[in-house]
Short mmCIF file of C-alpha atoms in Angstrom, two decimals:
data_model
loop_
_atom_site.label_atom_id
_atom_site.label_comp_id
_atom_site.label_asym_id
_atom_site.label_seq_id
_atom_site.Cartn_x
_atom_site.Cartn_y
_atom_site.Cartn_z
CA MET A 505 -51.87 -172.17 109.93
CA ASN A 506 -55.30 -172.93 111.53
CA ILE A 507 -58.47 -171.06 110.49
CA PRO A 508 -59.04 -168.56 113.33
CA TYR A 509 -62.39 -167.85 115.11
CA ASN A 510 -64.45 -165.47 113.08
CA CYS A 511 -67.95 -165.07 114.51
CA LEU A 512 -69.02 -164.63 118.32
CA HIS A 513 -72.16 -164.52 120.30
CA ALA A 514 -72.89 -164.46 123.99
CA ARG A 515 -76.06 -165.15 125.94
CA GLY A 516 -76.77 -166.21 129.59
CA GLY A 517 -73.27 -166.81 130.63
CA ILE A 518 -72.31 -168.74 127.51
CA LEU A 519 -69.96 -167.86 124.68
CA PHE A 520 -70.50 -169.31 121.35
CA ALA A 521 -67.63 -169.07 118.98
CA SER A 522 -67.42 -170.38 115.41
CA ARG A 523 -64.10 -171.52 113.71
CA GLY A 524 -64.69 -172.77 110.09
CA GLY A 525 -67.71 -175.24 110.21
CA ARG A 526 -67.29 -175.88 113.94
CA LEU A 527 -69.36 -174.12 116.62
CA HIS A 528 -68.06 -174.30 120.14
CA SER A 529 -69.64 -173.20 123.47
CA PHE A 530 -67.67 -172.05 126.46
CA LYS A 531 -68.47 -170.82 130.07
CA LEU A 532 -67.77 -167.08 130.30
CA SER A 533 -66.96 -167.47 134.07
CA ASP A 534 -63.80 -169.44 133.53
CA MET A 535 -63.60 -170.01 129.73
CA SER A 536 -63.77 -173.64 130.01
CA PHE A 537 -65.02 -175.71 127.02
CA ILE A 538 -68.53 -177.22 126.90
CA SER A 539 -69.56 -178.61 123.52
CA THR A 540 -69.17 -178.55 119.90
CA TRP A 541 -71.54 -178.70 116.76
CA ILE A 542 -69.84 -179.74 113.57
CA HIS A 543 -71.36 -179.02 110.15
CA PRO A 544 -72.01 -182.12 108.25
CA ALA A 545 -69.78 -181.07 105.49
CA VAL A 546 -66.67 -180.64 107.66
CA GLU A 547 -65.61 -184.20 107.40
CA SER A 548 -65.83 -184.53 103.72
CA ILE A 549 -63.93 -181.22 103.38
CA ALA A 550 -61.21 -182.64 105.65
CA GLU A 551 -61.27 -185.92 103.44
CA SER A 552 -60.95 -183.98 100.15
CA ALA A 553 -58.09 -182.02 101.64
CA GLN A 554 -56.21 -185.22 102.47
CA GLU A 555 -56.97 -186.68 99.07
CA ALA A 556 -55.65 -183.35 97.44
CA GLN A 557 -52.47 -183.66 99.52
CA LYS A 558 -51.94 -187.24 98.51
CA LEU A 559 -52.46 -186.30 94.80
CA ALA A 560 -50.00 -183.49 95.21
CA GLU A 561 -47.33 -185.70 96.73
CA GLN A 562 -47.93 -188.42 93.92
CA SER A 563 -47.71 -185.58 91.26
CA GLU A 564 -44.38 -184.33 92.89
CA GLN A 565 -42.97 -187.99 92.76
CA VAL A 566 -44.04 -188.29 89.16
CA SER A 567 -42.40 -185.05 88.24
CA GLN A 568 -39.27 -185.99 90.16
CA THR A 569 -39.07 -189.34 88.30
CA ALA A 570 -39.67 -187.65 84.89
CA THR A 571 -36.80 -185.11 85.76
CA ASP A 572 -34.45 -187.92 86.73
CA ALA A 573 -35.21 -189.70 83.44
CA THR A 574 -34.63 -186.55 81.45
CA ALA A 575 -31.23 -186.08 83.15
CA VAL A 576 -30.18 -189.73 82.19
CA ALA A 577 -31.23 -189.09 78.51
CA VAL A 578 -29.07 -186.08 78.20
CA GLU A 579 -25.88 -187.40 79.63
CA GLU A 580 -22.81 -186.42 77.52
CA VAL A 581 -21.85 -189.25 75.01
CA PRO A 582 -18.39 -190.71 75.63
CA ALA A 583 -15.51 -189.51 73.52
CA GLN A 584 -15.01 -191.59 70.35
CA GLU A 585 -11.86 -193.71 70.22
CA ASP A 586 -9.79 -193.95 67.02
CA GLY A 587 -10.83 -196.91 64.79
CA ASP A 588 -14.27 -197.17 66.37
CA GLU A 589 -17.37 -196.91 64.27
CA PRO A 590 -19.41 -193.85 64.48
CA PRO A 591 -21.84 -193.91 67.38
CA ALA A 592 -25.52 -194.54 66.52
CA LYS A 593 -27.45 -191.31 66.31
CA ARG A 594 -29.50 -190.34 69.17
CA ALA A 595 -32.62 -188.17 69.39
CA LYS A 596 -31.47 -184.57 70.35
CA VAL A 597 -33.19 -183.86 73.67
CA GLU A 598 -33.29 -180.16 74.64
CA PRO A 599 -34.37 -179.77 78.31
CA GLU A 600 -34.56 -176.06 77.63
CA ALA A 601 -37.60 -176.72 75.65
CA ALA A 602 -39.65 -177.52 78.60
CA ASP A 603 -38.42 -174.42 80.33
CA LYS A 604 -39.33 -172.24 77.26
CA SER A 605 -42.78 -173.75 77.14
CA ASP A 606 -43.34 -173.21 81.02
CA ALA A 607 -42.13 -169.65 80.42
CA LYS A 608 -44.49 -169.05 77.60
CA GLN A 609 -47.35 -170.45 79.72
CA GLU A 610 -46.29 -168.20 82.55
CA ASP A 611 -46.41 -165.20 80.16
CA LYS A 612 -49.97 -166.10 78.93
CA GLN A 613 -51.05 -166.31 82.64
CA LYS A 614 -49.39 -162.98 83.43
CA GLY A 615 -51.25 -161.47 80.24
CA LYS A 616 -54.60 -162.81 81.58
CA LYS A 617 -53.97 -161.14 84.85
CA LYS A 618 -53.07 -157.93 83.24
CA LYS A 619 -56.38 -157.98 81.22
CA GLY A 620 -58.35 -158.44 84.43
CA GLY A 621 -59.66 -155.05 85.92
CA LYS A 622 -58.00 -151.99 86.81
CA ASP A 623 -55.53 -152.51 89.83
CA GLY A 624 -56.31 -156.37 89.87
CA GLN A 625 -60.08 -155.61 90.19
CA LYS A 626 -61.08 -158.95 88.88
CA ASP A 627 -58.85 -160.85 91.13
CA ASN A 628 -60.20 -158.92 94.04
CA MET A 629 -63.94 -159.65 93.16
CA ARG A 630 -62.97 -163.42 93.00
CA LEU A 631 -62.27 -163.33 96.69
CA ALA A 632 -65.71 -162.32 97.39
CA HIS A 633 -67.20 -165.44 95.99
CA VAL A 634 -69.04 -168.13 98.07
CA PRO A 635 -66.41 -170.02 100.07
CA ASP A 636 -65.96 -173.78 99.12
CA ARG A 637 -65.98 -174.85 102.75
CA PRO A 638 -68.44 -174.58 105.50
CA ILE A 639 -68.08 -171.42 107.52
CA ILE A 640 -70.53 -169.88 109.89
CA ILE A 641 -70.86 -166.02 109.10
CA GLN A 642 -73.65 -165.14 111.44
CA LEU A 643 -74.65 -165.98 114.93
CA THR A 644 -77.60 -164.67 117.20
CA SER A 645 -80.10 -166.11 119.65
CA THR A 646 -83.44 -165.58 121.16
CA ASP A 647 -83.68 -163.07 124.15
CA ASP A 648 -84.36 -165.93 126.49
CA GLY A 649 -81.33 -167.86 125.24
CA LYS A 650 -83.35 -170.96 124.47
CA HIS A 651 -82.51 -170.97 120.77
CA VAL A 652 -79.46 -170.14 118.87
CA VAL A 653 -79.44 -169.28 115.14
CA ALA A 654 -76.50 -169.74 112.71
CA VAL A 655 -75.86 -169.05 109.14
CA THR A 656 -73.48 -171.03 106.92
CA GLY A 657 -72.47 -168.95 103.79
CA HIS A 658 -71.28 -171.75 101.35
CA ASP A 659 -74.81 -173.43 101.25
CA LYS A 660 -77.02 -170.22 102.19
CA ALA A 661 -78.47 -172.19 105.24
CA VAL A 662 -80.08 -171.01 108.31
CA TRP A 663 -79.62 -173.31 111.19
CA VAL A 664 -81.85 -173.22 114.41
CA PHE A 665 -80.54 -174.92 117.64
CA GLU A 666 -82.38 -175.62 120.90
CA HIS A 667 -80.10 -174.55 123.83
CA ASP A 668 -80.42 -176.01 127.24
CA GLY A 669 -78.99 -172.93 128.97
CA ASN A 670 -75.81 -174.70 129.82
CA GLY A 671 -74.06 -174.50 126.39
CA ASN A 672 -75.28 -177.66 124.93
CA LEU A 673 -76.94 -177.32 121.58
CA LYS A 674 -79.58 -179.61 119.70
CA GLU A 675 -79.99 -179.10 116.00
CA LEU A 676 -83.69 -178.47 115.18
CA SER A 677 -83.83 -177.38 111.45
CA LYS A 678 -81.92 -176.41 108.59
CA ARG A 679 -83.48 -174.13 105.92
CA VAL A 680 -81.62 -173.09 102.66
CA MET A 681 -82.53 -169.53 101.66
CA PRO A 682 -83.08 -168.15 98.13
CA LYS A 683 -80.00 -166.14 98.36
CA ARG A 684 -76.95 -166.09 100.79
CA PRO A 685 -77.97 -164.19 104.05
CA SER A 686 -75.86 -161.29 104.94
CA SER A 687 -77.40 -160.16 108.34
CA ILE A 688 -80.16 -161.81 110.65
CA VAL A 689 -81.99 -160.82 113.54
CA VAL A 690 -84.58 -162.87 115.80
CA THR A 691 -87.72 -160.81 116.76
CA PRO A 692 -89.55 -161.13 120.12
CA GLU A 693 -92.40 -162.63 118.10
CA ALA A 694 -90.14 -165.73 117.38
CA ASN A 695 -89.53 -164.90 113.82
CA ILE A 696 -86.24 -164.70 112.09
CA LEU A 697 -85.65 -161.65 109.75
CA SER A 698 -82.95 -162.32 107.00
CA ALA A 699 -81.41 -159.72 104.77
CA ASP A 700 -79.48 -161.25 101.67
CA LYS A 701 -77.00 -160.42 99.13
CA PHE A 702 -79.73 -159.80 96.50
CA GLY A 703 -81.41 -156.92 98.46
CA ASP A 704 -84.39 -158.84 99.90
CA VAL A 705 -85.59 -159.17 103.52
CA TYR A 706 -87.49 -162.35 104.42
CA GLN A 707 -89.28 -163.33 107.45
CA LEU A 708 -89.37 -167.08 108.47
CA PRO A 709 -90.63 -168.59 111.79
CA LEU A 710 -88.00 -169.61 114.30
CA ILE A 711 -89.58 -173.04 114.47
CA PRO A 712 -90.68 -174.40 111.11
CA SER A 713 -94.34 -175.36 110.87
CA ALA A 714 -94.66 -179.11 110.59
CA ASP A 715 -97.88 -178.91 108.48
CA PHE A 716 -96.77 -176.15 105.97
CA THR A 717 -97.58 -176.69 102.31
CA PRO A 718 -96.00 -174.55 99.89
CA LYS A 719 -98.22 -172.18 97.81
CA PRO A 720 -97.02 -171.93 94.21
CA SER A 721 -98.11 -168.28 93.93
CA THR A 722 -96.40 -166.89 97.05
CA LEU A 723 -92.88 -165.75 96.10
CA ALA A 724 -93.01 -166.38 92.39
CA ALA A 725 -96.09 -164.15 91.92
CA LEU A 726 -94.48 -161.39 94.04
CA SER A 727 -91.24 -161.48 92.11
CA LYS A 728 -93.00 -161.22 88.70
CA GLN A 729 -95.12 -158.33 89.62
CA PRO A 730 -94.13 -154.87 88.38
CA PHE A 731 -93.45 -152.34 90.87
CA THR A 732 -96.68 -150.16 90.53
CA LYS A 733 -97.36 -146.68 91.97
CA PRO A 734 -99.31 -146.48 95.18
CA ALA A 735 -103.09 -145.88 94.94
CA ALA A 736 -102.87 -143.07 97.58
CA THR A 737 -102.08 -139.59 96.34
CA PRO A 738 -101.43 -136.42 98.41
CA LEU A 739 -105.09 -135.45 97.83
CA THR A 740 -106.26 -138.62 99.62
CA VAL A 741 -103.59 -138.60 102.42
CA HIS A 742 -103.82 -135.86 104.95
CA SER A 743 -101.66 -136.73 108.07
CA LYS A 744 -97.98 -135.48 108.08
CA GLY A 745 -96.57 -139.00 108.83
CA ASN A 746 -98.53 -140.67 105.95
CA LEU A 747 -97.69 -137.93 103.49
CA GLN A 748 -93.93 -138.42 104.39
CA ALA A 749 -94.58 -142.23 103.91
CA LEU A 750 -96.22 -141.65 100.59
CA ALA A 751 -93.16 -139.44 99.54
CA ASN A 752 -90.76 -142.14 100.58
CA GLN A 753 -92.62 -144.76 98.50
CA GLN A 754 -92.43 -142.49 95.41
CA ARG A 755 -88.97 -141.95 96.06
CA GLN A 756 -88.27 -145.81 96.00
CA ILE A 757 -90.26 -146.05 92.71
CA GLU A 758 -87.70 -143.49 91.29
CA LEU A 759 -84.82 -145.68 92.76
CA GLU A 760 -86.11 -148.90 91.26
CA GLY A 761 -87.35 -147.42 87.91
CA SER A 762 -91.09 -147.13 87.54
CA GLY A 763 -92.74 -149.61 85.16
CA LYS A 764 -89.63 -152.02 85.22
CA GLU A 765 -90.41 -155.72 86.05
CA ILE A 766 -88.54 -157.29 89.01
CA SER A 767 -86.96 -160.43 87.91
CA VAL A 768 -87.78 -163.78 89.42
CA ARG A 769 -85.30 -164.12 92.23
CA ALA A 770 -85.93 -167.56 93.66
CA GLU A 771 -87.77 -170.69 93.26
CA GLU A 772 -90.72 -171.25 95.66
CA PRO A 773 -89.16 -172.66 99.04
CA ASN A 774 -90.31 -175.67 100.74
CA PHE A 775 -90.79 -173.92 104.09
CA GLU A 776 -92.79 -170.91 105.23
CA LEU A 777 -91.13 -167.73 103.95
CA LEU A 778 -92.47 -164.22 103.60
CA LEU A 779 -90.73 -161.62 101.43
CA LEU A 780 -91.09 -158.31 103.52
CA LEU A 781 -89.11 -155.60 101.46
CA GLY A 782 -86.41 -155.19 98.91
CA HIS A 783 -83.48 -152.88 97.83
CA VAL A 784 -82.01 -152.56 94.41
CA SER A 785 -78.60 -153.28 95.94
CA MET A 786 -77.09 -155.95 98.01
CA LEU A 787 -77.95 -155.68 101.73
CA THR A 788 -75.12 -155.39 104.30
CA SER A 789 -76.83 -154.83 107.54
CA LEU A 790 -80.21 -155.22 109.27
CA CYS A 791 -81.44 -154.20 112.72
CA ILE A 792 -84.66 -153.41 114.57
CA GLY A 793 -85.52 -150.06 116.23
CA GLN A 794 -88.17 -148.86 118.40
CA VAL A 795 -89.20 -145.34 119.23
CA ASP A 796 -92.38 -144.12 121.04
CA GLY A 797 -93.70 -147.61 121.04
CA ARG A 798 -93.47 -148.28 117.31
CA LYS A 799 -90.93 -150.73 115.94
CA TYR A 800 -89.01 -150.29 112.60
CA ILE A 801 -86.87 -152.43 110.28
CA LEU A 802 -83.49 -150.61 109.30
CA THR A 803 -81.64 -151.85 106.33
CA SER A 804 -78.48 -150.70 104.63
CA ASP A 805 -76.99 -151.56 101.33
CA ARG A 806 -73.89 -151.34 99.00
CA ASP A 807 -75.35 -148.33 97.26
CA GLU A 808 -75.00 -145.91 100.30
CA HIS A 809 -78.58 -146.18 101.34
CA ILE A 810 -80.26 -146.70 104.67
CA ARG A 811 -83.89 -147.46 104.59
CA VAL A 812 -86.32 -147.26 107.60
CA SER A 813 -89.37 -149.40 107.07
CA ARG A 814 -92.29 -149.90 109.45
CA PHE A 815 -92.42 -153.15 111.18
CA THR A 816 -94.54 -156.15 110.10
CA PRO A 817 -97.22 -156.38 108.84
CA GLN A 818 -96.46 -152.90 107.42
CA ALA A 819 -92.94 -153.43 106.23
CA HIS A 820 -93.87 -152.17 102.72
CA ILE A 821 -94.33 -148.67 104.07
CA ILE A 822 -91.15 -146.71 104.02
CA GLN A 823 -90.78 -144.26 107.15
CA SER A 824 -87.47 -142.60 105.85
CA PHE A 825 -84.25 -142.71 104.07
CA CYS A 826 -80.90 -141.81 105.69
CA LEU A 827 -78.93 -140.38 102.67
CA GLY A 828 -75.40 -138.98 102.98
CA HIS A 829 -72.88 -141.86 102.68
CA LYS A 830 -70.59 -141.77 99.70
CA HIS A 831 -69.44 -145.26 99.85
CA PHE A 832 -70.94 -148.57 100.90
CA ILE A 833 -72.45 -149.05 104.46
CA ASN A 834 -71.48 -152.24 106.18
CA ASP A 835 -72.97 -152.09 109.77
CA MET A 836 -75.20 -150.00 111.87
CA THR A 837 -75.88 -149.88 115.59
CA ILE A 838 -78.51 -148.12 117.97
CA PRO A 839 -77.20 -147.29 121.37
CA GLU A 840 -79.55 -148.77 124.11
CA LEU A 841 -79.75 -145.43 126.01
CA ARG A 842 -80.33 -143.42 122.90
CA PRO A 843 -82.86 -145.52 120.86
CA GLU A 844 -83.58 -142.54 118.64
CA ILE A 845 -80.01 -142.47 117.24
CA LEU A 846 -78.46 -144.61 114.64
CA VAL A 847 -74.70 -145.01 114.06
CA SER A 848 -73.41 -146.28 110.64
CA GLY A 849 -70.19 -146.91 109.00
CA GLY A 850 -68.52 -148.64 106.02
CA GLY A 851 -66.23 -147.44 103.34
CA ASP A 852 -66.41 -143.79 104.10
CA ASP A 853 -63.73 -141.79 106.13
CA ASP A 854 -66.25 -140.94 108.77
CA LEU A 855 -68.86 -142.56 110.97
CA PHE A 856 -72.48 -140.97 110.58
CA VAL A 857 -75.00 -140.24 113.31
CA TRP A 858 -78.59 -140.23 112.30
CA ASP A 859 -82.04 -139.22 113.81
CA TRP A 860 -83.06 -142.12 111.92
CA VAL A 861 -86.92 -141.89 112.35
CA ASN A 862 -86.82 -138.48 110.40
CA GLY A 863 -83.92 -139.42 108.20
CA LYS A 864 -81.92 -136.49 109.50
CA LEU A 865 -78.15 -136.58 109.71
CA LEU A 866 -77.11 -135.32 113.17
CA SER A 867 -73.21 -135.33 113.05
CA THR A 868 -70.23 -137.11 111.51
CA VAL A 869 -66.80 -138.18 113.09
CA SER A 870 -63.61 -139.16 111.25
CA MET A 871 -62.92 -142.80 111.47
CA LEU A 872 -59.79 -142.55 109.25
CA ASP A 873 -58.03 -140.03 111.67
CA VAL A 874 -58.38 -142.32 114.55
CA VAL A 875 -57.18 -145.50 112.61
CA LYS A 876 -54.08 -143.41 111.49
CA THR A 877 -53.01 -143.11 115.06
CA ILE A 878 -52.09 -146.73 114.92
CA ALA A 879 -51.54 -147.21 111.29
CA PRO A 880 -50.13 -143.90 110.00
CA ASP A 881 -50.02 -145.17 106.24
CA ALA A 882 -53.72 -145.85 106.17
CA ALA A 883 -55.49 -144.24 103.20
CA ALA A 884 -58.98 -145.62 103.70
CA VAL A 885 -61.15 -147.55 106.08
CA ALA A 886 -63.47 -150.26 105.83
CA VAL A 887 -65.83 -150.64 108.97
CA SER A 888 -66.36 -154.39 109.63
CA ASN A 889 -68.33 -154.08 112.81
CA LEU A 890 -70.15 -151.45 114.89
CA CYS A 891 -71.73 -152.06 118.38
CA SER A 892 -72.95 -150.01 121.36
CA LEU A 893 -72.30 -150.40 125.02
CA THR A 894 -73.69 -148.86 128.21
CA CYS A 895 -70.89 -148.27 130.85
CA PRO A 896 -71.73 -147.36 134.52
CA ASP A 897 -70.35 -144.05 135.77
CA GLU A 898 -70.62 -141.85 138.92
CA SER A 899 -72.79 -139.48 136.89
CA GLY A 900 -74.98 -142.45 135.67
CA PRO A 901 -74.83 -144.93 132.84
CA LEU A 902 -73.03 -143.55 129.50
CA PRO A 903 -73.78 -144.85 126.19
CA TYR A 904 -70.58 -145.66 123.99
CA VAL A 905 -70.04 -146.74 120.27
CA LEU A 906 -67.21 -149.31 119.36
CA ALA A 907 -66.05 -150.03 115.89
CA ILE A 908 -63.42 -152.22 114.17
CA CYS A 909 -61.92 -151.93 110.85
CA GLU A 910 -60.86 -154.47 108.42
CA GLY A 911 -56.99 -154.95 108.73
CA SER A 912 -56.69 -152.51 111.69
CA SER A 913 -55.49 -154.04 114.96
CA GLY A 914 -57.52 -151.96 117.32
CA ILE A 915 -61.08 -151.27 118.72
CA PHE A 916 -62.03 -147.79 118.46
CA THR A 917 -64.34 -146.16 120.83
CA TRP A 918 -66.42 -142.95 121.21
CA LYS A 919 -68.79 -141.53 123.87
CA VAL A 920 -72.23 -140.61 122.65
CA THR A 921 -73.21 -137.13 123.85
CA GLU A 922 -76.55 -135.57 124.41
CA ASP A 923 -76.69 -133.82 121.13
CA GLY A 924 -75.92 -136.77 119.11
CA SER A 925 -72.20 -136.37 118.61
CA LEU A 926 -69.40 -138.91 119.10
CA LYS A 927 -66.66 -137.50 121.45
CA CYS A 928 -63.84 -138.79 123.42
CA PRO A 929 -62.38 -141.24 120.99
CA GLY A 930 -60.19 -144.03 122.52
CA ILE A 931 -58.37 -147.14 121.15
CA ILE A 932 -57.99 -150.61 122.63
CA GLN A 933 -54.84 -151.93 120.87
CA LEU A 934 -54.94 -155.67 119.87
CA PRO A 935 -52.37 -158.30 119.21
CA GLY A 936 -53.90 -159.27 115.87
CA LYS A 937 -56.42 -158.13 113.32
CA PRO A 938 -60.22 -158.32 114.59
CA LEU A 939 -62.63 -160.38 112.67
CA ASP A 940 -65.67 -159.95 115.03
CA LEU A 941 -66.60 -157.88 118.06
CA ILE A 942 -69.68 -158.37 120.28
CA VAL A 943 -70.90 -157.00 123.66
CA VAL A 944 -71.25 -159.64 126.27
CA PRO A 945 -74.55 -159.22 128.27
CA GLY A 946 -74.05 -158.85 132.08
CA ASP A 947 -73.66 -156.86 135.14
CA LYS A 948 -70.34 -155.33 134.08
CA PRO A 949 -69.44 -153.78 130.57
CA THR A 950 -67.65 -156.65 128.70
CA ILE A 951 -66.86 -157.28 125.11
CA ALA A 952 -65.41 -160.22 123.22
CA VAL A 953 -63.16 -159.98 120.11
CA ALA A 954 -62.17 -162.75 117.65
CA LEU A 955 -58.55 -162.13 116.25
CA HIS A 956 -56.60 -163.11 113.31
CA THR A 957 -53.14 -163.41 114.84
CA PRO A 958 -49.77 -163.83 113.04
CA GLU A 959 -48.75 -167.54 112.54
CA ALA A 960 -45.63 -167.04 114.64
CA SER A 961 -47.61 -165.18 117.41
CA GLU A 962 -48.50 -166.85 120.61
CA ALA A 963 -51.60 -164.55 121.10
CA LYS A 964 -54.77 -166.25 121.50
CA SER A 965 -57.62 -165.81 118.91
CA VAL A 966 -60.39 -164.79 121.29
CA HIS A 967 -60.06 -162.19 124.04
CA ILE A 968 -62.59 -161.14 126.71
CA PHE A 969 -62.19 -157.42 127.97
CA GLU A 970 -63.97 -155.99 130.96
CA LEU A 971 -63.96 -152.36 130.44
CA GLY A 972 -64.24 -149.13 132.62
CA ILE A 973 -63.92 -145.35 132.16
CA ASN A 974 -60.93 -143.20 132.48
CA ASP A 975 -61.25 -139.49 131.63
CA ASP A 976 -64.53 -140.24 129.68
CA ARG A 977 -62.79 -142.87 127.45
CA LEU A 978 -63.47 -146.56 127.65
CA CYS A 979 -60.28 -148.58 129.05
CA VAL A 980 -59.48 -152.25 129.75
CA ASN A 981 -59.86 -153.42 133.39
CA THR A 982 -59.28 -157.14 132.75
CA ASP A 983 -58.26 -159.23 129.81
CA SER A 984 -58.96 -162.92 129.60
CA VAL A 985 -58.32 -165.31 126.71
CA LEU A 986 -59.80 -168.47 125.33
CA GLN A 987 -57.77 -171.53 126.17
CA ASP A 988 -58.71 -174.09 123.41
CA ASN A 989 -55.54 -175.85 122.50
CA GLU A 990 -57.15 -179.18 122.76
CA LEU A 991 -59.81 -178.27 120.33
CA ASP A 992 -57.43 -178.19 117.40
CA GLN A 993 -58.69 -180.78 114.92
CA PRO A 994 -58.06 -181.85 111.25
CA GLY A 995 -59.73 -179.68 108.58
CA LEU A 996 -58.88 -176.32 110.10
CA GLU A 997 -55.72 -175.78 108.35
CA ALA A 998 -55.60 -173.02 105.61
CA THR A 999 -53.03 -170.85 103.88
CA ASP A 1000 -52.80 -167.16 104.60
CA ALA A 1001 -54.25 -166.43 101.24
CA GLU A 1002 -57.11 -168.70 101.92
CA ILE A 1003 -57.82 -166.95 105.24
CA LYS A 1004 -57.89 -163.61 103.61
CA GLY A 1005 -60.19 -164.85 100.92
CA LEU A 1006 -62.73 -166.21 103.43
CA PHE A 1007 -62.64 -163.14 105.99
CA TYR A 1008 -61.17 -160.06 104.44
CA THR A 1009 -63.80 -159.17 101.94
CA ILE A 1010 -65.35 -155.79 103.43
CA GLU A 1011 -62.92 -153.69 101.27
CA GLN A 1012 -64.20 -155.49 98.19
CA LEU A 1013 -67.59 -153.81 98.53
CA ARG A 1014 -65.98 -150.52 97.49
CA LYS A 1015 -66.65 -149.67 93.94
CA GLN A 1016 -63.92 -149.38 91.58
CA SER A 1017 -63.53 -146.45 89.40
CA GLY A 1018 -64.20 -147.03 85.65
CA GLY A 1019 -67.88 -148.38 85.94
CA ASN A 1020 -67.13 -151.88 85.13
CA GLU A 1021 -67.27 -153.28 88.61
CA GLU A 1022 -69.54 -156.29 89.26
CA GLU A 1023 -72.31 -156.07 91.82
CA GLY A 1024 -70.22 -157.75 94.50
CA GLY A 1025 -72.06 -160.80 95.98
CA GLN A 1026 -75.13 -160.98 93.74
CA ASP A 1027 -73.58 -163.65 91.49
CA ASP A 1028 -72.53 -165.48 94.55
CA ASN A 1029 -76.05 -166.72 95.23
#
């Protein structure tokens, strides 16, 4: 089957949709195709796949020839007639020997699998490794839509394109990051913030400086410095906000281990790059919040932490921690109408609603109970995407939160109430398993979802839903699909196991019992 669309982004009436190493653009008005950017490695991957197919066919032919030769060699000797000389001795050939050898080899392989981890843990961790083919894993753009930013996972590259406003892209730069980015945002100041699998957040300019000269001491010196205690003390800091910030910095010292050196994480890059902050665990999500005119950087990690840091140039100051998750956090969203509220989700059965500036938990709502309405056998959830939407109503605009879970064929919605609770749960059932969900900017509340559909299904991979409100729950008013049959090209073929290895990796963030789990993704680069 073909690789499905896995990453979407919409801006200025244009939908950008990635499929493998290809980035297509479409008009949202009629879903017509505009243009395609192709990763330089796609062609070589396709050629390698063709070569592998030829080698497999040749190997099969050789194997068949050897099988035929063996069959001739073991033919039964004709019966001896009276008076004839005894037949010449023939070497005894036992075709069963090859079968026994294969069986022994298979037993050895089974034994190795049994020695893996508990419940196949090692095999699961293998799926989280860096893909061996170009896959676009992040898409975003500037607020004016003049530039589009993409991230490819296999080469850790951040790509910046110039967008003419009509769906045509011009590649401007490619920058390989020290570690694989897991989440990116573009700031109004024309900077890219990139959170990575090693736990760091970097800032780099949207447009690289042509006259930049690397300084040997920048990153290397920072990464070799021990994490020292702040010079300020409760005796020298008096305001309530600064006292809280100092307490948060001291808590960070406790988390990282006072006096331990931070290992060198990357070689000096050949482009302008600034290390802003770091966690002691792989980062999973990054967003920008603003309350009372002050901006903050919010980061979540695999170790159940949400950290709220002040915006640059004070990103080293920790405003608060949102602590309460028991399993990994994978995504966060801030409703446009309620900027003081943060909704987070991941491996827990619940979604969490926070007063994030003060690090206070406001409420929780069961994600698992809603998922069980369409998947009764579900024992756990892995939230893969969260987003927020404003929907017009007779009483005024209302904020909603939408979520998708890995392997669950539905979009789950809640209304955000005045007290910070999530009420009125709703479900938009889908003809496949969602891989990405975005809100489409515009006058009408619209979302787009990328689906992994069954091979025999005629359902399309990308659906555009215009939404409305029915009994305080979101409902679908119109449903349009992406017609892209003419875009099927060589190099998109993949087995079901390959697709699962590429796109079904959220659940693997869950820590296995026994304490022997690897730090998923940190050895991925």
